[in-house]
Amino acid sequence: MTDLLAPLQSLKHGNWFKLICGASFQHLPAVRNLTLAYTLAGADCIDVAADPAVIVATQEALLVAQRLARDAQERGFAFTGDLPLLMVSLNDGEDPHFRKADFNTQECPSDCPRPCEKICPAQAILFNNTKDEFSGVIREKCYGCGRCLSICPYGIIYTNSYVSTPGAIAPLIMSKGIDAIEIHTQVGPLAEFQRLWQAIAPWADQLKLLAISCNDGEGLIDYLQAIYDLIVPRPQFLIWQTDGRSMSGDIGDGTTIATIKLGQKVLAANLAGYVQLAGGTNSYTVPKLQAMGLLNDFGLENNNPKIQNPKSKIAGVAYGSYARVLLSPMLDQLENKEVVNTDSQGNIRLEEKPELLWQAVALAHSLVSQIKSQ
Ligand code: SF4
Ligand code: SF4
């Protein structure tokens, strides 16, 4: 237990915090700076797109965080320099997390009030007045939430989906030093999951953790059990990520209800592995879980957490859109500042503006500490 990595201890204790940067979110400055702020705030896992440039940006931020560990402690944050796990997300079939919106601005009527631009939580839709400047969806910023699709009165926005190619996965794991993989799947025939898993299996023993992310659906528990039987060899740590209401945590408090209900359903099935919530999670999630008695009683008595059969409790929470939107005021300010030094990919470094950095860490910590102070 003592030589177990700190993030895996969090999972065992039931206070695991995961930042979801987004399976299709490729805006490198945001990925880098979100990673830095949430790592210094004590996150256990950073979940990013399976894209080499995104992985490099994330790893660079992790190294910076390690260098800043002492500064973090001096400012009262508990980060000791133990890095979070680096996870990449893959899909075995069509999945909204793995798509990008697009449209042709030439088709937009000139009197359209552009509700698409206002509703986009990622500021991925841009209109410029001159033809020389780009207008439309900024591909790297779009993470596929779909809100622009339903709000366009002319129905001209569409999405392009993509599916992870198994052949590309193994070299990615081998060469990039990834700790964990998450597979997004949906209740249905097992063949697609099986195809993807077969490509990963030869390197499964290098993974510290495997997560399976799934929405609710008829036959969910039987499907998850069948997946469990297929995962051979099985990494030591397995997470069932209950994706209640995908990519919606920033919309309002109530979005968390679906994932809590789904979490209860999977817990009741008593599958081997840990249950972690996602999809609609926000600052309301932990208080709600506490009120329902679904979190470990982590009260510290004589420095010993009172761990009550952790497998019967929710082991952790992952935050995506809520965590990103929470820090967007700081990251937006950063993008508008003149910064001389950038990282190896030309990204603006949050640490170049210490005041903004520590404001961002404090805000990130306000979310991370909800589950950490259990
Ligand atoms: S609203 Fe969602 S799907 Fe549409 S562009 Fe923005 S992030 Fe992409
Ligand atoms: S809402 Fe539809 S028609 Fe209006 S600006 Fe956006 S994409 Fe164009």
mmCIF file of C-alpha atoms in Angstrom, residues 90 165-181 195-210 231-236:
data_model
loop_
_atom_site.group_PDB
_atom_site.id
_atom_site.type_symbol
_atom_site.label_atom_id
_atom_site.label_comp_id
_atom_site.label_asym_id
_atom_site.label_seq_id
_atom_site.Cartn_x
_atom_site.Cartn_y
_atom_site.Cartn_z
ATOM 1 C CA LEU A 90 -10.016 6.128 -27.223
ATOM 2 C CA THR A 165 -7.688 3.171 -35.270
ATOM 3 C CA PRO A 166 -6.381 0.177 -33.319
ATOM 4 C CA GLY A 167 -3.154 0.006 -35.342
ATOM 5 C CA ALA A 168 -2.140 3.480 -34.206
ATOM 6 C CA ILE A 169 -2.744 2.795 -30.532
ATOM 7 C CA ALA A 170 0.055 0.431 -29.639
ATOM 8 C CA PRO A 171 2.928 2.669 -30.826
ATOM 9 C CA LEU A 172 1.291 5.534 -28.969
ATOM 10 C CA ILE A 173 1.349 3.601 -25.712
ATOM 11 C CA MET A 174 4.854 2.324 -26.323
ATOM 12 C CA SER A 175 6.485 5.606 -27.232
ATOM 13 C CA LYS A 176 4.708 8.293 -25.238
ATOM 14 C CA GLY A 177 4.868 7.099 -21.650
ATOM 15 C CA ILE A 178 1.129 7.019 -21.076
ATOM 16 C CA ASP A 179 -0.034 5.660 -17.704
ATOM 17 C CA ALA A 180 -3.634 4.864 -18.445
ATOM 18 C CA ILE A 181 -6.176 4.377 -21.199
ATOM 19 C CA ARG A 195 -11.348 -5.303 -31.867
ATOM 20 C CA LEU A 196 -9.970 -2.314 -29.980
ATOM 21 C CA TRP A 197 -8.988 -4.327 -26.929
ATOM 22 C CA GLN A 198 -7.096 -6.862 -29.027
ATOM 23 C CA ALA A 199 -4.864 -4.037 -30.260
ATOM 24 C CA ILE A 200 -4.196 -2.821 -26.717
ATOM 25 C CA ALA A 201 -3.867 -6.203 -24.972
ATOM 26 C CA PRO A 202 -0.187 -6.883 -25.864
ATOM 27 C CA TRP A 203 0.784 -3.768 -23.888
ATOM 28 C CA ALA A 204 -1.812 -4.008 -21.129
ATOM 29 C CA ASP A 205 0.813 -4.861 -18.517
ATOM 30 C CA GLN A 206 2.400 -1.433 -19.055
ATOM 31 C CA LEU A 207 -0.820 0.312 -18.063
ATOM 32 C CA LYS A 208 -1.276 1.368 -14.472
ATOM 33 C CA LEU A 209 -4.988 1.683 -14.988
ATOM 34 C CA LEU A 210 -7.759 1.067 -17.489
ATOM 35 C CA ILE A 231 -10.219 -7.687 -20.687
ATOM 36 C CA VAL A 232 -7.351 -10.112 -20.463
ATOM 37 C CA PRO A 233 -4.683 -9.469 -19.308
ATOM 38 C CA ARG A 234 -6.390 -7.163 -16.870
ATOM 39 C CA PRO A 235 -4.562 -4.085 -15.546
ATOM 40 C CA GLN A 236 -4.458 -3.990 -11.754
#
